[in-house]
Amino acid sequence: MNINTQATTPFEGQKPGTSGLRKKVKVFQQPGYLENFVQSVFDSIGDFQGQTLVVGGDGRFFNPEAIQIIINMAAANGFARVLVGQNGILSTPAASCVIRKYGAFGGLILSASHNPAGPDEDFGIKYNIANGGPAPEKITDAIYAKTENINAYKTLATPIHVDLSQQAISQVAEMSVEVIDSVSDYAELMQSLFDFDAIRTLLASDFRMCFDAMHAVTGPYAKVILQDMLGASTDSLINCTPLEDFGGGHPDPNLTYAKELVDILYGEHAPDFGAASDGDGDRNMILGKHFFVTPSDSLAILAANAKTAPAYKAGIAGIARSMPTSGAADRVADALGLDCYETPTGWKFFGNLMDSDKVTLCGEESFGTGSNHVREKDGLWAVLFWLNILAVRGQSVENIVTEHWKKFGRNYYSRHDYEAVPTDAANQVMEHVRGQFKSLQGSILAGRKIQTCDDFSYTDPVDQSVSNNQGIRILFEDGSRIIFRLSGTGTQGATIRLYLESYEGDVSKQGMDAQDALADLIIASESISKLQHFTNRSKPTVIT
Ligand code: VG1
Ligand code: CO
């Protein structure tokens, strides 16, 4: 029944990046390409005979075909059971929830997150381990090594097609396939974390909200949770029908790509609260009336107000943030007497910290926040947490944020992305900055003294694994930072991310526009990197 098929295409795999492997759909459609990657995963994760695999994706183009291929390969490789979301749909946090709840061996999540979808756009795949989180580097490195010399994969001699449209159990060779409700396990988990009664009362008052699913995976989740369970009005949800090309959009919840929502929240009849999620449902953007909450501030504010939510009533164990994320959360941790961990970019680095109960809340500046309820960042979770806080505090989003700054100070923050630049130019920029580490040390830049510059390196406090070269840091004595980092999720050329931060404790100076407050650091960053010169760009592609 199981046959070894010659792997016809050399894999040509790039090392899986910050979150799995992302490539153009056309690349994934080459015969043997997806199969080679999946076999490399199966060959690298240990003994799963008789175990359960979770499979689901964000509904983008090629999702259904990929799932059929994976089911057939899982059967041929010896899994006993596959749990798959109805119509192949599982948001990334929902997949994490399902893996944990049913004690699965792991899961394959099909998504390229916010990258555009469609026949000429992107597809992606990542493997999550039994704790529900992204595979750690030890496993992704093993997968990568396998892809370099794979020459055969296992699948069924006669492919079996599973009907994914109905919740049912069927048999594929020796393996059973259960098509499960994509939403219910996740919705139940959310209900156990937050005060749904309080949120329901808030939504029944004159409080108005708008949630934008950006035609991606969170639509069905938002309908069940926000509308059916919490009573949000129909017109408070927009773009909630998932489309295989995301409606031609770029479902990245930030001020540039979530323009429709931003226009509503900055418009004349703006609602009190606005939120959006990304392609696979793990990111979130939070807006108030005419007000934007930076993701770094959001993490700090959730931490400072954690006790308003039933799940965190007894307090949190600690906080973790990725290195480029602002230090706002550190100040809250300090005030609460908690540990705060600084990790490399990518959610996989939070897994060990959560598994060992060192931290409860985690966040990244890239619109990702989450907690130990799953092992992925979680867009709707953040939206519900904010609603819970708003319901309990009865203040506007803006008031909550400005009060926070008053108490803890404001970390002005911005990220400038230069997308799809030639890889050579991107490397030149990084080398150019590295070349100046020595001369920068101790010198004055933008009116501030540089304390140190380095390539960020992280030693995991739980398993002692070391990750080097996780971004260049220019650290100033007054707490300001300039950081240069190359993206690990792009599919075209390279993307340079420039992260800027400065701290303002003086309340009278906390009301500035972030770009103005950071203007001297922005100029300084160009002078030390020659970024615009090397890339031949006059401005960033996206500013958040
Ligand atoms: C980006 C973000 C990072 C995030 C990653 C995955 O990575 O900066 O913080 O973890 O995307 O996000 P990079 O390497 O391009 O900077 V996602 O929503 O998969 O889902
Ligand atoms: Co995502």
XYZ file of C-alpha atoms and ligand atoms in Angstrom:
565
model
C 0.000 0.000 0.000
C 2.739 2.502 0.914
C 5.002 3.350 -1.942
C 8.224 5.252 -2.152
C 8.042 7.779 -4.902
C 11.198 9.100 -6.434
C 11.542 12.734 -5.482
C 11.779 14.239 -8.947
C 12.608 17.848 -8.174
C 15.679 18.815 -6.255
C 14.274 20.639 -3.284
C 16.210 23.894 -3.699
C 14.792 24.782 -0.351
C 15.816 27.921 1.351
C 16.294 27.435 5.034
C 12.848 27.724 6.631
C 12.726 31.279 7.967
C 11.176 32.987 10.972
C 8.035 30.923 10.519
C 8.426 27.940 8.289
C 8.934 27.728 4.547
C 7.423 30.400 2.311
C 7.620 30.365 -1.472
C 5.565 31.329 -4.489
C 2.591 29.023 -5.137
C 4.143 28.075 -8.491
C 7.209 26.759 -6.662
C 5.069 24.672 -4.308
C 3.096 23.317 -7.281
C 6.173 21.721 -8.876
C 5.832 17.949 -8.753
C 7.444 16.605 -5.605
C 8.222 19.982 -4.032
C 5.674 20.064 -1.211
C 6.064 16.287 -0.865
C 9.819 16.591 -0.363
C 9.370 19.159 2.354
C 6.666 17.172 4.148
C 8.755 13.983 3.993
C 11.729 15.927 5.355
C 9.529 17.022 8.254
C 8.288 13.481 8.906
C 11.887 12.208 8.814
C 13.010 14.772 11.389
C 10.438 14.701 14.172
C 10.937 11.342 15.836
C 8.659 8.348 16.201
C 5.049 9.218 15.445
C 3.746 5.732 14.588
C 0.185 5.443 15.866
C -0.020 9.159 16.711
C -2.221 12.091 15.673
C -1.316 14.887 13.258
C -3.276 18.152 13.037
C -3.599 19.758 9.610
C -5.167 23.048 8.604
C -4.456 26.340 6.934
C -5.525 29.890 6.320
C -7.641 29.019 3.278
C -5.356 30.556 0.714
C -4.999 29.291 -2.850
C -3.506 25.737 -2.988
C -4.641 25.015 0.603
C -7.098 22.210 -0.384
C -4.652 20.497 -2.761
C -1.827 20.653 -0.215
C -4.021 19.098 2.477
C -4.928 16.106 0.281
C -1.228 15.506 -0.435
C -0.376 15.712 3.275
C -3.193 13.352 4.313
C -2.024 10.699 1.847
C 1.573 11.054 2.965
C 0.621 10.961 6.661
C -1.207 7.673 6.040
C 1.729 6.182 4.154
C 4.170 7.292 6.846
C 2.271 5.674 9.714
C 0.205 8.300 11.488
C -2.893 6.736 13.062
C -5.102 9.805 12.857
C -5.300 13.185 11.193
C -7.469 15.973 12.586
C -8.236 18.485 9.874
C -10.277 21.693 10.073
C -13.495 21.748 8.056
C -12.795 22.978 4.516
C -9.134 22.822 5.485
C -9.470 25.886 7.710
C -7.580 26.367 10.975
C -6.139 29.682 12.063
C -2.613 29.401 13.428
C -3.708 29.901 17.077
C -6.648 27.514 16.583
C -4.265 24.858 15.231
C -2.089 25.375 18.300
C -5.167 24.984 20.508
C -6.277 21.781 18.742
C -2.801 20.209 18.917
C -2.703 20.783 22.681
C -6.292 19.830 23.422
C -6.189 16.482 21.617
C -2.631 15.556 22.572
C -1.481 15.432 18.963
C 2.104 14.598 18.075
C 2.280 17.820 16.083
C 0.672 19.747 13.273
C 1.262 21.091 9.803
C -0.051 24.614 9.316
C -0.458 25.856 5.780
C -0.017 29.578 5.649
C 2.224 32.373 4.484
C 0.608 34.580 7.111
C -0.065 38.053 5.695
C 1.821 37.536 2.433
C -0.581 37.979 -0.518
C -2.342 34.845 -1.776
C -3.470 33.539 -5.157
C -1.980 31.516 -8.031
C 0.856 34.015 -8.543
C 1.427 34.832 -4.905
C 2.714 33.024 -1.825
C 2.141 29.729 -0.057
C 3.761 28.449 3.094
C 3.996 25.548 5.484
C 5.302 25.137 9.007
C 5.525 22.323 11.491
C 4.362 22.768 15.087
C 5.344 20.400 17.881
C 3.264 18.728 20.585
C 3.168 21.814 22.834
C 1.322 23.552 19.980
C 4.195 25.886 19.160
C 6.486 26.354 16.165
C 9.247 23.774 15.937
C 12.421 24.963 17.673
C 15.593 25.557 15.679
C 16.970 22.121 16.490
C 14.098 20.583 14.514
C 13.950 23.179 11.725
C 17.693 22.727 11.200
C 17.191 18.955 10.969
C 14.359 19.448 8.463
C 16.548 21.706 6.390
C 19.415 19.208 6.421
C 17.030 16.481 5.230
C 15.740 18.597 2.361
C 19.252 18.836 1.005
C 19.616 15.150 0.254
C 16.097 13.777 0.107
C 15.528 11.417 -2.804
C 12.194 9.732 -2.106
C 8.943 10.301 -0.288
C 6.230 7.963 0.912
C 2.650 8.208 -0.226
C -0.227 5.876 -1.052
C -0.071 3.952 -4.323
C -3.593 5.100 -5.151
C -4.299 8.576 -3.802
C -7.450 8.844 -1.696
C -9.433 12.079 -1.783
C -11.070 13.121 1.509
C -14.211 15.264 1.518
C -13.237 18.202 3.731
C -16.590 19.963 3.487
C -18.398 17.800 6.077
C -17.511 17.118 9.702
C -17.077 13.373 9.547
C -14.633 10.568 10.206
C -13.301 8.565 7.294
C -10.578 6.057 6.651
C -7.510 6.616 4.485
C -5.714 3.285 4.291
C -4.941 2.393 7.955
C -5.366 5.981 9.142
C -8.532 7.751 10.251
C -9.253 11.303 9.191
C -11.520 13.463 11.325
C -12.840 16.642 9.806
C -13.483 18.885 12.818
C -15.236 22.201 13.373
C -12.574 24.869 12.733
C -13.863 27.260 15.391
C -15.502 25.516 18.349
C -12.455 24.295 20.316
C -10.844 27.708 20.001
C -14.047 29.585 20.901
C -14.441 27.445 24.015
C -10.881 28.261 25.055
C -11.494 32.009 24.618
C -14.624 31.772 26.731
C -12.627 30.163 29.514
C -10.091 33.028 29.553
C -12.171 36.190 29.411
C -15.202 37.720 31.090
C -17.715 37.170 28.295
C -20.587 38.569 30.380
C -18.787 41.878 30.878
C -17.871 42.075 27.187
C -21.462 41.244 26.205
C -22.719 44.079 28.408
C -20.189 46.464 26.870
C -21.216 45.527 23.324
C -24.895 45.924 24.195
C -24.273 49.516 25.385
C -23.633 52.459 23.065
C -20.028 51.269 22.666
C -19.267 50.639 19.009
C -16.528 48.507 17.487
C -15.252 47.419 14.080
C -13.313 44.228 13.415
C -11.649 43.701 10.038
C -10.825 40.100 9.085
C -9.240 41.312 5.832
C -10.876 38.439 3.888
C -8.563 36.029 5.646
C -8.948 33.207 8.133
C -10.378 35.036 11.176
C -13.736 35.774 9.513
C -15.472 32.585 10.685
C -13.897 32.880 14.142
C -15.022 36.504 14.542
C -18.565 35.648 13.459
C -18.934 32.910 16.046
C -17.138 34.626 18.929
C -17.801 38.346 18.488
C -21.202 38.121 16.863
C -22.940 34.921 18.028
C -21.399 34.611 21.499
C -20.824 38.259 22.411
C -23.580 40.014 20.513
C -21.538 42.357 18.313
C -23.751 43.819 15.603
C -23.451 42.511 12.035
C -22.118 45.825 10.767
C -19.297 45.777 13.293
C -17.552 42.998 11.372
C -16.064 43.699 7.943
C -14.392 41.548 5.276
C -15.295 38.408 7.196
C -15.678 36.066 4.222
C -12.353 34.251 3.713
C -11.254 34.304 0.069
C -8.525 32.180 -1.494
C -6.745 35.320 -2.692
C -7.705 37.406 0.358
C -9.643 39.644 -2.030
C -6.384 40.634 -3.712
C -5.330 42.344 -0.489
C -2.364 42.106 1.796
C -3.842 40.967 5.125
C -1.216 42.515 7.325
C -2.920 44.429 10.118
C -0.927 47.653 10.167
C -1.565 51.296 9.323
C -0.618 50.811 5.669
C -2.330 47.579 4.694
C -5.430 47.787 6.912
C -6.328 51.109 5.317
C -10.081 50.488 5.204
C -10.233 49.976 8.965
C -7.848 52.858 9.666
C -10.042 55.189 7.592
C -13.091 54.129 9.601
C -11.371 54.652 12.972
C -9.982 58.033 11.926
C -13.225 59.063 10.187
C -16.011 61.346 11.310
C -18.267 58.726 12.901
C -15.464 56.607 14.237
C -16.388 53.739 16.550
C -14.774 53.398 19.987
C -12.625 50.397 19.159
C -11.142 48.919 16.009
C -9.130 45.773 15.404
C -7.809 43.688 12.541
C -6.119 40.346 12.172
C -3.810 38.873 9.544
C -3.937 36.056 6.992
C -3.569 33.198 9.471
C -5.101 34.924 12.497
C -2.067 35.248 14.726
C -1.518 39.012 14.453
C -3.620 41.890 15.702
C -3.834 45.640 15.363
C -5.627 47.648 18.042
C -7.125 51.079 17.383
C -9.174 53.486 19.440
C -11.196 56.405 18.148
C -8.611 58.393 16.146
C -5.923 56.500 18.005
C -3.351 53.793 17.226
C -1.890 51.496 19.867
C 1.602 50.284 18.969
C 1.985 46.526 19.438
C 4.815 47.122 21.895
C 2.576 49.364 24.001
C -0.253 46.861 23.669
C 1.885 44.120 25.256
C 2.832 46.440 28.129
C -0.782 47.501 28.686
C -2.118 43.933 28.622
C 0.530 43.015 31.187
C -0.278 45.991 33.424
C -4.021 45.186 33.254
C -3.791 41.410 33.201
C -5.748 40.974 36.408
C -8.911 42.331 34.764
C -9.236 39.037 32.839
C -10.347 35.887 34.698
C -7.500 33.785 33.251
C -4.826 36.104 34.649
C -6.598 37.145 37.846
C -3.938 35.623 40.060
C -1.236 37.561 38.212
C 1.228 36.621 35.517
C 4.484 34.715 35.890
C 6.620 36.928 33.669
C 6.793 38.634 30.300
C 8.847 37.939 27.175
C 9.352 40.181 24.181
C 11.385 39.843 21.015
C 14.565 41.926 20.898
C 13.279 44.566 18.449
C 10.079 45.048 20.479
C 10.188 48.221 22.573
C 11.127 48.159 26.233
C 7.665 49.300 27.368
C 6.886 45.837 28.739
C 10.172 45.784 30.671
C 8.987 48.778 32.690
C 5.759 47.026 33.615
C 7.646 43.861 34.553
C 9.935 45.966 36.694
C 7.032 47.634 38.488
C 5.319 44.281 39.084
C 8.524 42.609 40.205
C 8.432 40.141 37.322
C 11.117 38.749 35.044
C 11.209 40.059 31.494
C 12.982 38.040 28.791
C 14.397 39.381 25.533
C 14.356 36.778 22.751
C 15.179 36.737 19.034
C 12.382 37.471 16.567
C 9.931 34.606 15.976
C 7.405 32.962 18.252
C 9.382 29.715 18.513
C 11.707 31.385 21.006
C 8.882 31.857 23.513
C 7.967 28.157 23.677
C 10.485 27.024 26.296
C 9.798 30.072 28.476
C 6.065 29.328 28.518
C 6.491 25.559 28.914
C 8.650 26.135 31.997
C 6.206 28.709 33.436
C 8.772 31.489 33.345
C 6.401 33.744 31.408
C 2.673 34.097 30.822
C 2.512 36.932 28.262
C 4.643 37.311 25.143
C 4.765 39.873 22.389
C 6.469 41.122 19.279
C 6.480 44.579 17.750
C 5.165 43.037 14.539
C 1.564 43.036 15.775
C 1.884 39.769 17.680
C 0.743 39.205 21.247
C -0.201 36.053 23.072
C -0.109 34.054 26.258
C 0.472 30.542 27.504
C -3.122 29.527 26.575
C -1.612 28.311 23.288
C 1.935 28.412 21.890
C 1.373 30.859 19.041
C 0.614 34.528 18.981
C -3.109 35.035 18.847
C -4.952 37.861 17.090
C -8.496 37.376 18.377
C -7.217 36.653 21.867
C -5.637 40.134 21.902
C -8.888 41.682 20.660
C -10.874 39.935 23.395
C -8.302 40.906 26.031
C -8.647 44.558 25.021
C -12.450 44.308 25.064
C -12.220 42.744 28.515
C -10.055 45.630 29.765
C -12.333 48.243 28.166
C -15.376 46.581 29.739
C -13.820 46.542 33.200
C -12.173 49.983 33.126
C -14.952 51.823 31.290
C -12.451 54.235 29.719
C -11.562 54.961 26.112
C -8.603 53.260 24.424
C -6.800 56.599 24.260
C -7.301 57.269 27.973
C -6.021 53.873 28.929
C -2.882 54.322 26.819
C -2.093 57.889 27.901
C -2.609 56.981 31.555
C -0.198 54.110 31.019
C 2.430 56.490 29.601
C 1.940 58.839 32.500
C 2.662 56.054 34.929
C 5.421 54.177 33.100
C 6.747 56.687 30.563
C 6.343 56.433 26.807
C 8.601 54.383 24.566
C 8.421 56.177 21.225
C 8.732 53.464 18.647
C 8.685 52.889 14.916
C 9.704 50.268 12.373
C 10.774 51.190 8.858
C 10.682 48.355 6.325
C 12.545 48.377 3.030
C 10.931 45.479 1.178
C 12.193 43.466 -1.799
C 15.622 45.080 -1.982
C 18.440 43.188 -3.758
C 19.983 40.663 -1.363
C 23.493 41.983 -2.072
C 22.499 45.524 -1.149
C 20.865 44.321 2.067
C 24.008 42.435 3.052
C 26.134 45.485 2.229
C 24.041 47.599 4.601
C 24.508 45.122 7.444
C 28.243 44.775 6.774
C 28.628 48.519 6.623
C 27.134 48.945 10.097
C 29.137 46.031 11.490
C 32.310 47.624 10.149
C 31.701 50.585 12.434
C 31.017 48.803 15.707
C 34.398 49.792 17.114
C 34.303 53.459 16.126
C 30.691 53.893 17.237
C 31.279 52.524 20.701
C 31.231 55.429 23.175
C 30.701 58.069 20.479
C 27.906 60.648 20.345
C 25.148 60.179 17.789
C 21.875 62.095 17.589
C 22.926 63.931 20.741
C 23.147 60.701 22.714
C 26.066 58.585 23.831
C 26.307 55.108 22.346
C 26.782 52.523 25.048
C 27.425 49.508 22.888
C 26.787 47.938 19.480
C 26.552 44.243 18.759
C 24.970 41.392 16.846
C 22.235 40.107 19.136
C 22.839 36.602 20.385
C 20.476 34.611 22.591
C 21.037 31.698 24.897
C 17.807 29.912 25.742
C 17.602 29.837 29.551
C 15.882 26.444 29.478
C 17.838 24.297 27.007
C 20.919 26.558 26.669
C 20.690 26.529 22.868
C 22.393 29.530 21.284
C 21.081 31.628 18.393
C 23.557 34.083 16.897
C 23.223 36.998 14.479
C 19.657 37.904 15.378
C 19.945 41.574 14.433
C 22.346 44.488 14.868
C 21.797 46.648 17.933
C 23.032 50.184 18.509
C 22.250 50.814 22.174
C 22.416 54.306 23.669
C 23.022 55.205 27.280
C 19.619 56.906 27.596
C 17.822 53.707 26.566
C 17.319 54.690 22.913
C 17.959 51.992 20.338
C 18.554 51.649 16.614
C 18.251 48.090 15.297
C 18.897 46.658 11.840
C 17.594 43.223 10.956
C 16.976 41.177 7.809
C 13.541 39.596 7.523
C 13.221 35.821 7.485
C 9.748 35.668 5.962
C 10.029 37.423 2.597
C 9.857 35.572 -0.700
C 11.395 38.231 -2.941
C 14.911 39.605 -2.505
C 15.569 40.800 1.025
C 13.650 42.992 3.431
C 15.584 45.273 5.761
C 13.840 46.229 8.974
C 15.028 49.312 10.811
C 13.647 49.599 14.354
C 13.821 52.886 16.272
C 13.082 53.575 19.898
C 13.503 56.349 22.436
C 12.116 56.743 25.932
C 10.241 59.789 27.233
C 9.414 60.024 30.900
C 8.269 63.659 30.810
C 4.470 63.702 30.489
C 4.485 67.079 28.738
C 6.559 65.568 25.916
C 4.566 62.371 25.446
C 2.078 63.695 22.912
C 4.323 63.891 19.862
C 3.975 62.073 16.594
C 6.365 59.103 16.769
C 8.148 59.980 13.503
C 8.825 63.487 14.818
C 9.983 62.240 18.191
C 12.361 59.797 16.472
C 13.506 62.158 13.700
C 17.096 62.525 14.923
C 17.485 58.769 15.344
C 16.113 58.243 11.827
C 18.733 60.603 10.395
C 21.437 58.956 12.494
C 20.468 55.498 11.283
C 21.008 56.556 7.676
C 24.348 58.103 8.476
C 25.684 54.897 10.029
C 24.151 52.437 7.559
C 23.958 54.271 4.217
C 20.839 52.133 3.830
C 19.103 54.393 1.330
C 22.326 54.812 -0.600
C 23.077 51.068 -0.890
C 19.468 50.140 -1.706
C 18.824 53.126 -3.918
C 15.597 53.901 -2.078
C 14.499 57.298 -0.866
C 11.964 56.104 1.684
C 10.760 52.947 3.431
C 8.127 50.706 1.825
C 6.125 50.550 5.048
C 6.337 52.593 8.247
C 4.639 51.286 11.362
C 8.046 38.721 10.795
C 7.983 39.488 12.094
C 8.152 38.547 13.265
C 7.093 37.438 13.188
C 7.162 36.752 11.839
C 6.037 35.755 11.658
O 9.294 38.104 10.667
O 8.954 40.513 12.124
O 8.060 39.269 14.462
O 7.295 36.497 14.200
O 7.044 37.716 10.787
O 4.816 36.390 11.713
P 10.499 38.707 9.802
O 11.576 37.704 9.865
O 9.941 38.937 8.413
O 10.840 40.013 10.437
V 3.458 35.681 11.005
O 2.203 36.574 11.399
O 3.915 34.312 10.568
O 2.844 34.969 11.035
Co 0.481 35.573 10.789
